[in-house]
PDB file of C-alpha atoms and ligand atoms in Angstrom:
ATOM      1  CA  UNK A 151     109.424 107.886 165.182  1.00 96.00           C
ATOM      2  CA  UNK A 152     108.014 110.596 163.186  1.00 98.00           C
ATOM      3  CA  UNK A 153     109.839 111.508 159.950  1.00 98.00           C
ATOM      4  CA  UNK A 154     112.204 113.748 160.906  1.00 98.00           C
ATOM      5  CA  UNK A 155     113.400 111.689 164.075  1.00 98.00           C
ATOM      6  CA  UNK A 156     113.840 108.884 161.183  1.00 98.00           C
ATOM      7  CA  UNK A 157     115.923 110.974 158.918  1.00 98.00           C
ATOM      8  CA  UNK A 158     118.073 112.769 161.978  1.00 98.00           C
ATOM      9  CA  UNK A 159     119.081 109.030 162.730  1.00 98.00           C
ATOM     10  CA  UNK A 160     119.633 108.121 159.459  1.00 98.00           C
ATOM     11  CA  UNK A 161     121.979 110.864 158.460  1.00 98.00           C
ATOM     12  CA  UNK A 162     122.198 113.129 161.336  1.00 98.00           C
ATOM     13  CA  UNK A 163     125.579 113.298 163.197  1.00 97.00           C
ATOM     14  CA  UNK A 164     126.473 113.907 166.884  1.00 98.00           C
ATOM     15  CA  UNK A 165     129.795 116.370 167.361  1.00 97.00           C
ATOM     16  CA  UNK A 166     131.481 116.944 170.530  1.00 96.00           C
ATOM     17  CA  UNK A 167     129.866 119.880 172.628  1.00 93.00           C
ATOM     18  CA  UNK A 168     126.026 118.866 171.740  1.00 92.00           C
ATOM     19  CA  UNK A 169     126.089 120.085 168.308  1.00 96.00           C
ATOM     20  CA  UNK A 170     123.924 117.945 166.142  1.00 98.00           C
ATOM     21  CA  UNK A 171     124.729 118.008 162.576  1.00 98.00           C
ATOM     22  CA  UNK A 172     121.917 117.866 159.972  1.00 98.00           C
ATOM     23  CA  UNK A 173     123.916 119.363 156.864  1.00 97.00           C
ATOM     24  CA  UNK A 174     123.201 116.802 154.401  1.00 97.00           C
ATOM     25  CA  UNK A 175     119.794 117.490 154.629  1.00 98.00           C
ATOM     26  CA  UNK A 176     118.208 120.510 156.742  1.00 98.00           C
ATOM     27  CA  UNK A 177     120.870 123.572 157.181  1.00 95.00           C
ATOM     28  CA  UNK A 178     123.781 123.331 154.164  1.00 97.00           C
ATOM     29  CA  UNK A 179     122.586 120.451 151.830  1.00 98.00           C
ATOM     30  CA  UNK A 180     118.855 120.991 151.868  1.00 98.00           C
ATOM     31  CA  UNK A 181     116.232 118.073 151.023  1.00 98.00           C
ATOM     32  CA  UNK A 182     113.409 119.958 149.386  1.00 98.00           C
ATOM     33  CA  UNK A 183     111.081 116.732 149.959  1.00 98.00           C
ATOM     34  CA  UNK A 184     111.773 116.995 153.666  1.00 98.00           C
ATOM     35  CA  UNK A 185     110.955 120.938 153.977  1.00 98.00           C
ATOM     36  CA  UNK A 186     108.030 120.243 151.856  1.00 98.00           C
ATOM     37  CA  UNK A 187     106.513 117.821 154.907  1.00 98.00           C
ATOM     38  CA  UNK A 188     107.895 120.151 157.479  1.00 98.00           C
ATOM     39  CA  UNK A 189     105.943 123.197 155.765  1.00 98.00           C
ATOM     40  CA  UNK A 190     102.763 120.869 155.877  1.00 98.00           C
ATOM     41  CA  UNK A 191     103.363 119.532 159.540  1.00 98.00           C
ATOM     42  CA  UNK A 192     103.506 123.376 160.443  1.00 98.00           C
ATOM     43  CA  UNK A 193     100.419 124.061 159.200  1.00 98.00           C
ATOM     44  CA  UNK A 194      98.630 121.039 160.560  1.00 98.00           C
ATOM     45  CA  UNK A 195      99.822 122.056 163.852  1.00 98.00           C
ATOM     46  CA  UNK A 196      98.748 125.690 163.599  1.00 98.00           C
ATOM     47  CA  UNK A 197      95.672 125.319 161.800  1.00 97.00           C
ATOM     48  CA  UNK A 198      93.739 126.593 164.492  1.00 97.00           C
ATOM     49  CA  UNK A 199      95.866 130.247 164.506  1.00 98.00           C
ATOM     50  CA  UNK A 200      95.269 133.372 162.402  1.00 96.00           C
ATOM     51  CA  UNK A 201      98.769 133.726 160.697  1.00 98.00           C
ATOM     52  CA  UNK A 202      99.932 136.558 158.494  1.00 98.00           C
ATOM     53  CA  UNK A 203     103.088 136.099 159.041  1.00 98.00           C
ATOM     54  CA  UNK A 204     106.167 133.614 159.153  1.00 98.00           C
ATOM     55  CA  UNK A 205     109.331 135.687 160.730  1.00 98.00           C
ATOM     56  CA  UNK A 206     113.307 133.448 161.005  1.00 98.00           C
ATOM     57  CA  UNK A 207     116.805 134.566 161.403  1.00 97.00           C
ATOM     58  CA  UNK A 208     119.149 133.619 158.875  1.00 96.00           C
ATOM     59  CA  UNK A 209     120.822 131.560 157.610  1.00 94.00           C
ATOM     60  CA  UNK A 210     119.231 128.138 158.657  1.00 95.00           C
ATOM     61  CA  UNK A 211     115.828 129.230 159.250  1.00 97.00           C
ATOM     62  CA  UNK A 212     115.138 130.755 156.162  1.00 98.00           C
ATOM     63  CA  UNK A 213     114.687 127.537 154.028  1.00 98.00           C
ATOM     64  CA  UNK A 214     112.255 126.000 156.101  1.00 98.00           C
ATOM     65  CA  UNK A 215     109.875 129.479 156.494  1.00 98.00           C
ATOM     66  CA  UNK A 216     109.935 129.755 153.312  1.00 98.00           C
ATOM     67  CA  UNK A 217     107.964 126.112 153.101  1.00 98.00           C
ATOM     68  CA  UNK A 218     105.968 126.689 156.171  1.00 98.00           C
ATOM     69  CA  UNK A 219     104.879 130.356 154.182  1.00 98.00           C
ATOM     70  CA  UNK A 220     103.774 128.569 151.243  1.00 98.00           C
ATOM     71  CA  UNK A 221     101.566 126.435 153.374  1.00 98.00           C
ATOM     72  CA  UNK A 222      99.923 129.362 155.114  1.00 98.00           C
ATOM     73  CA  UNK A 223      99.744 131.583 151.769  1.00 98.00           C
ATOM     74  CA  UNK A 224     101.442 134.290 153.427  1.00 98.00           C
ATOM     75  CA  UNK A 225     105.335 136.118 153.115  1.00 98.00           C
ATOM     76  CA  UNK A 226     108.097 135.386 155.607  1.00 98.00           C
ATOM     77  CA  UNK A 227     110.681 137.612 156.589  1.00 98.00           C
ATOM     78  CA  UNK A 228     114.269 136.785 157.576  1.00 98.00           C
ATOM     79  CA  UNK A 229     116.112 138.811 160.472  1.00 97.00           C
ATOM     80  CA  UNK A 230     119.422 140.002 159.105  1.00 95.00           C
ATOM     81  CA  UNK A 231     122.551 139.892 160.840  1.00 92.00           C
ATOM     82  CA  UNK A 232     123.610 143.548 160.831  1.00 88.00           C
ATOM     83  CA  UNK A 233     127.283 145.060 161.629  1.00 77.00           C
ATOM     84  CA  UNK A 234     126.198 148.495 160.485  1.00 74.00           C
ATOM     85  CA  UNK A 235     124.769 150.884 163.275  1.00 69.00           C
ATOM     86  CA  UNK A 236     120.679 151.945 162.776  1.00 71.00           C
ATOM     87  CA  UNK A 237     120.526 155.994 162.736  1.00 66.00           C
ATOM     88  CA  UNK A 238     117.208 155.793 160.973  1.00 72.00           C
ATOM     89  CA  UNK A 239     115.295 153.818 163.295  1.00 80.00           C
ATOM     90  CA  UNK A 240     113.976 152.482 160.459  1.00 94.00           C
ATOM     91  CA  UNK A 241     114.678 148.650 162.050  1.00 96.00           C
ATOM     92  CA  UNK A 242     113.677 146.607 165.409  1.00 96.00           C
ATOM     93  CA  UNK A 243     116.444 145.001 166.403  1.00 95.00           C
ATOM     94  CA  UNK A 244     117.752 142.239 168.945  1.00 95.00           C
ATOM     95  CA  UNK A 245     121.234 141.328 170.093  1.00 94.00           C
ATOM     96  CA  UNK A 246     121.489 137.412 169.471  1.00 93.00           C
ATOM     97  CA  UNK A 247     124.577 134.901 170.902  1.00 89.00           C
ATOM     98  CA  UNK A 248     124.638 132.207 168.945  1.00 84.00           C
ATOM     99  CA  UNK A 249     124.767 128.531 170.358  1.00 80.00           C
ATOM    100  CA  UNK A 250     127.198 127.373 167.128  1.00 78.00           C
ATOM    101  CA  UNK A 251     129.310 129.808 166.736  1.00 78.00           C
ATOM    102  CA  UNK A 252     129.735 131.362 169.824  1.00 78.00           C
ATOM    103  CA  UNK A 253     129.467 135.061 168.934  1.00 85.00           C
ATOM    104  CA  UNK A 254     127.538 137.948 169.253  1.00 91.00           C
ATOM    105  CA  UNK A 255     125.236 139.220 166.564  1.00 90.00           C
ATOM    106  CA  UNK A 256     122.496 142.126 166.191  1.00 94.00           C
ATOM    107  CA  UNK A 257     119.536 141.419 164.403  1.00 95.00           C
ATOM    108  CA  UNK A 258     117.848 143.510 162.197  1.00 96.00           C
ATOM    109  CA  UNK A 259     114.287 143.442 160.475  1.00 97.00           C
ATOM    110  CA  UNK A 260     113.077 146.339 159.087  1.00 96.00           C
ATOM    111  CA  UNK A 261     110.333 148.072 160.186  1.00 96.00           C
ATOM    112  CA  UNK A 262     108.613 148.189 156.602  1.00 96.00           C
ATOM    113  CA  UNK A 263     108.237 144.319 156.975  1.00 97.00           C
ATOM    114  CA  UNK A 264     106.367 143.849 160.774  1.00 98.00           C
ATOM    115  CA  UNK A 265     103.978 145.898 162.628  1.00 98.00           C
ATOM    116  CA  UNK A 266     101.234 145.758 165.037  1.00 98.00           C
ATOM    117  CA  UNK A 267      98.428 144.532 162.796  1.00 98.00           C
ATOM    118  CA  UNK A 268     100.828 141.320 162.428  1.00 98.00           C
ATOM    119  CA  UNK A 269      99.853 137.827 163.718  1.00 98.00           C
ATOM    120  CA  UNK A 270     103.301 136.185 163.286  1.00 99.00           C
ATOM    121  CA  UNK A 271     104.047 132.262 163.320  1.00 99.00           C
ATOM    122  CA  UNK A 272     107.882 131.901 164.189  1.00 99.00           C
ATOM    123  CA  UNK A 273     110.310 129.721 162.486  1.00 98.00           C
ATOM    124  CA  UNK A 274     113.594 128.215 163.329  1.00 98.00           C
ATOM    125  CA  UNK A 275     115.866 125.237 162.532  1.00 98.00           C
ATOM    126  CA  UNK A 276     117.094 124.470 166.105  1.00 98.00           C
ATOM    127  CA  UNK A 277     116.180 125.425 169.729  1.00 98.00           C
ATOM    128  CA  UNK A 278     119.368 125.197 172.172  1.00 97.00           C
ATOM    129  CA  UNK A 279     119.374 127.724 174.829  1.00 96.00           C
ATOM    130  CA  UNK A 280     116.631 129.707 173.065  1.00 97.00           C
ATOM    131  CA  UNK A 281     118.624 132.980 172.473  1.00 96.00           C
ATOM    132  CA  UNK A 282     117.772 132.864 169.059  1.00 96.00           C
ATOM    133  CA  UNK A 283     113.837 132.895 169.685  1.00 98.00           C
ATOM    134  CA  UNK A 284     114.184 135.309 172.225  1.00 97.00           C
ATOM    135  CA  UNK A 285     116.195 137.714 170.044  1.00 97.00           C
ATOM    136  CA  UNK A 286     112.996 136.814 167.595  1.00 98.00           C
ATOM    137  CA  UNK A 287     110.520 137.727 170.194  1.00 98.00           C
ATOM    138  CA  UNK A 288     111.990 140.684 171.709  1.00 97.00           C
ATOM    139  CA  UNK A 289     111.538 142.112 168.177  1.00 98.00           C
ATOM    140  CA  UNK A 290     107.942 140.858 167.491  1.00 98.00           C
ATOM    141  CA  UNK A 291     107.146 142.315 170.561  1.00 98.00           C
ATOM    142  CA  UNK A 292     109.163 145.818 170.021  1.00 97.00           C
ATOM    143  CA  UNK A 293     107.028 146.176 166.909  1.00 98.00           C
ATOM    144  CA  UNK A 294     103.845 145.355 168.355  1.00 98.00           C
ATOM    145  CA  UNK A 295     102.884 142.771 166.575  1.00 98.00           C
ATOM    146  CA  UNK A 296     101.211 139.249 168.164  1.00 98.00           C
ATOM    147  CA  UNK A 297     103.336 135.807 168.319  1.00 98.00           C
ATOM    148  CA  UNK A 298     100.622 133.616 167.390  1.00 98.00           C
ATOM    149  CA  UNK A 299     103.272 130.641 167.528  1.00 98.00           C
ATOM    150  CA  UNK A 300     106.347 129.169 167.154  1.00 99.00           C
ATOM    151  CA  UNK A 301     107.607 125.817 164.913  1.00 99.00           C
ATOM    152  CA  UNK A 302     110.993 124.425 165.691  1.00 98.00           C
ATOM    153  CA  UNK A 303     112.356 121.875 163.499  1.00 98.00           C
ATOM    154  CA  UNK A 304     114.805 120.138 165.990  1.00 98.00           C
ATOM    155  CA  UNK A 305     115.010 121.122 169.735  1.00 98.00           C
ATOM    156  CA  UNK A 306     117.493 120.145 172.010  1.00 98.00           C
ATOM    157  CA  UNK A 307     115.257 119.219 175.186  1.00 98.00           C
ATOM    158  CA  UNK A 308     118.630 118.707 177.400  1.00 97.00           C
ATOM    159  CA  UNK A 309     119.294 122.432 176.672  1.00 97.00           C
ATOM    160  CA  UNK A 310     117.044 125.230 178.616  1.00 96.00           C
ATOM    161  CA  UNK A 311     115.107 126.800 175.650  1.00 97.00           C
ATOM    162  CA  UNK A 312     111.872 125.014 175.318  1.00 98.00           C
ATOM    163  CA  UNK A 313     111.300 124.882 178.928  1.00 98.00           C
ATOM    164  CA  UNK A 314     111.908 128.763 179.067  1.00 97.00           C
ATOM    165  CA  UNK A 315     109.980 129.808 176.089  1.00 98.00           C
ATOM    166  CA  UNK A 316     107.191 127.034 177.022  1.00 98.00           C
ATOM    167  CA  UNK A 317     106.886 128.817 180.993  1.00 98.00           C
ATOM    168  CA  UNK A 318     106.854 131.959 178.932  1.00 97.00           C
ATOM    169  CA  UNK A 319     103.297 130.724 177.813  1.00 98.00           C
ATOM    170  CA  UNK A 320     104.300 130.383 173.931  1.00 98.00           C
ATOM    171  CA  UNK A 321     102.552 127.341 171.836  1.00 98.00           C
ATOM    172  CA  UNK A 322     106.127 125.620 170.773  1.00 98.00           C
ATOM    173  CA  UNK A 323     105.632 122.790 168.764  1.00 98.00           C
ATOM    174  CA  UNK A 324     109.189 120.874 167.772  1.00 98.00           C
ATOM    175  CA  UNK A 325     108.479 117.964 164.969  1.00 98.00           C
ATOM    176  CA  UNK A 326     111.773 116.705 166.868  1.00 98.00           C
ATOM    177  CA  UNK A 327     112.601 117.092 170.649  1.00 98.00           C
ATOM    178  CA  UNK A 328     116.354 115.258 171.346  1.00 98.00           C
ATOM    179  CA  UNK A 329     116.118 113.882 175.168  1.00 98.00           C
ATOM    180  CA  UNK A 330     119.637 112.694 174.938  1.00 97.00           C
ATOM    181  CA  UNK A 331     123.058 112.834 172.385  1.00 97.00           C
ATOM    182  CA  UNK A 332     126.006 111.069 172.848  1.00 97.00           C
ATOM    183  CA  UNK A 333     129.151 111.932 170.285  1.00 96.00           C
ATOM    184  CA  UNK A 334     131.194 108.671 171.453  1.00 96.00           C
ATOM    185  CA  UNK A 335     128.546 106.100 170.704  1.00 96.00           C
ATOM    186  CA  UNK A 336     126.674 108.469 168.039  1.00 94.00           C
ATOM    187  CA  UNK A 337     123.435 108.014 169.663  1.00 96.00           C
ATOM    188  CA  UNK A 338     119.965 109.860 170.027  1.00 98.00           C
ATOM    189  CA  UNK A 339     117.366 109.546 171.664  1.00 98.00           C
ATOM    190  CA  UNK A 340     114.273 111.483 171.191  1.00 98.00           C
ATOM    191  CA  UNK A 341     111.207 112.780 174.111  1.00 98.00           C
ATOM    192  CA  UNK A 342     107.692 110.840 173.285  1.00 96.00           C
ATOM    193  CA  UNK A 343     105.383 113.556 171.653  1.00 92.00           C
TER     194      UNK A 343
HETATM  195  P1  5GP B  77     119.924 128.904 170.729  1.00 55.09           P
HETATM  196  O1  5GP B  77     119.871 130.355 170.401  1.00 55.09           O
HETATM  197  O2  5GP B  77     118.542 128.304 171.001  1.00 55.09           O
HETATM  198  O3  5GP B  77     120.913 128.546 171.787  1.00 55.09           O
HETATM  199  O4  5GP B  77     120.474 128.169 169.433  1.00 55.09           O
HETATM  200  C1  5GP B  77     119.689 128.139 168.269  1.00 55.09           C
HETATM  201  C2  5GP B  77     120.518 128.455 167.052  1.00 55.09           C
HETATM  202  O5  5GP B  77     121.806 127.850 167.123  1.00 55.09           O
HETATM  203  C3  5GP B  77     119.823 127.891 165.837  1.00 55.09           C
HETATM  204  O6  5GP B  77     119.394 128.977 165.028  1.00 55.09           O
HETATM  205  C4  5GP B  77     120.848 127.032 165.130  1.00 55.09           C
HETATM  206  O7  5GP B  77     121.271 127.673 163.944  1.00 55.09           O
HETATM  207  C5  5GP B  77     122.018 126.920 166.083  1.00 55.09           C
HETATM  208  N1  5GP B  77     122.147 125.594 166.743  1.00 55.09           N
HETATM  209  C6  5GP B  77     121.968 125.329 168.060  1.00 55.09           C
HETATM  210  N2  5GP B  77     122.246 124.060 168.331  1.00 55.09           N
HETATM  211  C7  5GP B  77     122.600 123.489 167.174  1.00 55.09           C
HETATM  212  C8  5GP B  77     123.004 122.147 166.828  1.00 55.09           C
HETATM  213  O8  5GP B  77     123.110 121.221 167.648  1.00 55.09           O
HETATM  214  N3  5GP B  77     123.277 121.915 165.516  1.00 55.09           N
HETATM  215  C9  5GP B  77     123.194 122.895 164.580  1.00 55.09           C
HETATM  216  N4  5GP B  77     123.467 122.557 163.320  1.00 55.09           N
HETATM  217  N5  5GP B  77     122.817 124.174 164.866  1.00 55.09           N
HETATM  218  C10 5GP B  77     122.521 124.463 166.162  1.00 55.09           C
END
């Protein structure tokens, strides 16, 4: 087990309806130590890729990019959840459904902070049904910009995300892949990597 398998099974939590719950030390609680190793094992993995760019989605993301970031030297910008409608045009934006909460959000970055000289590593916490990323892409993609990659923290391999985005030809690279969850017995087991 890598480090992040080790600490999901030390303090991670399995709730009824597949939801995994990290908060003591990845998405409400954060463990700066851990985030520091995540930032590096992005990097490692990614060496190889011309980044300028880490782009997440609030709320969860936005710790961890900020530690991948400082590994690469470069800024990261968070998609906002937006109510208000964009008359400008000033923003790309992406309608999102999120796994947790069950709603629907629009996403918003503005179009000050990507364009089509970007080279864009992207960031998130978890990968369920991959709505999220796709929201992500759809908006890398509207702004021209190249998705060089993207770094998952914990994906959810019984869930269709990673085999989607993976067919879709994108180099996705979860530090943890969960095969298997079960909230009775409150066990995990994770895919060989
Ligand atoms: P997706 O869009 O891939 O279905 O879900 C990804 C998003 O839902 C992530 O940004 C994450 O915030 C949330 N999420 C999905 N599954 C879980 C889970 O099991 N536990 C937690 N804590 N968040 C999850």
């Amino acid at each position: 087990m890598n480090f992040l398998e080790q600490r999901i099974v030390k303090d991670g939590a399995v709730k009824p309806g597949n939801v995994l719950k990290v908060d003591c030390f990845l998405n409400h609680q954060m463990d700066v130590e851990l985030l520091a190793e995540i930032g590096k094992e992005f990097k490692r993995r990614f060496a190889n890729k011309k980044i300028n760019k880490v782009l997440t989605i609030e709320a969860s993301g936005i710790a961890i990019a900020a530690f991948v970031a400082k590994e690469f030297g470069v800024p990261f910008v968070f998609a906002k959840k937006s109510k208000s409608v964009n008359i400008d045009g000033d923003v790309f934006s992406a309608t999102v459904e999120s796994f947790t909460h069950k709603c629907t959000n629009t996403v918003i970055v503005s179009k000050k902070f990507l364009n089509s000289n970007d080279h864009v590593l992207i960031i998130d916490d978890f990968l369920a049904n991959g709505c999220a990323l796709q929201g992500l892409i759809s908006i890398v993609e509207e702004s021209g910009a190249t998705v060089e990659g993207i770094g998952i923290a914990i994906e959810k391999g019984f869930q269709s995300g990673g085999e989607i985005i993976r067919t879709a030809g994108y180099q996705l690279e979860s530090l943890a892949i969960v095969e298997a969850m079960d909230d009775k017995k409150g066990t995990i087991e994770f895919r060989k990597q």
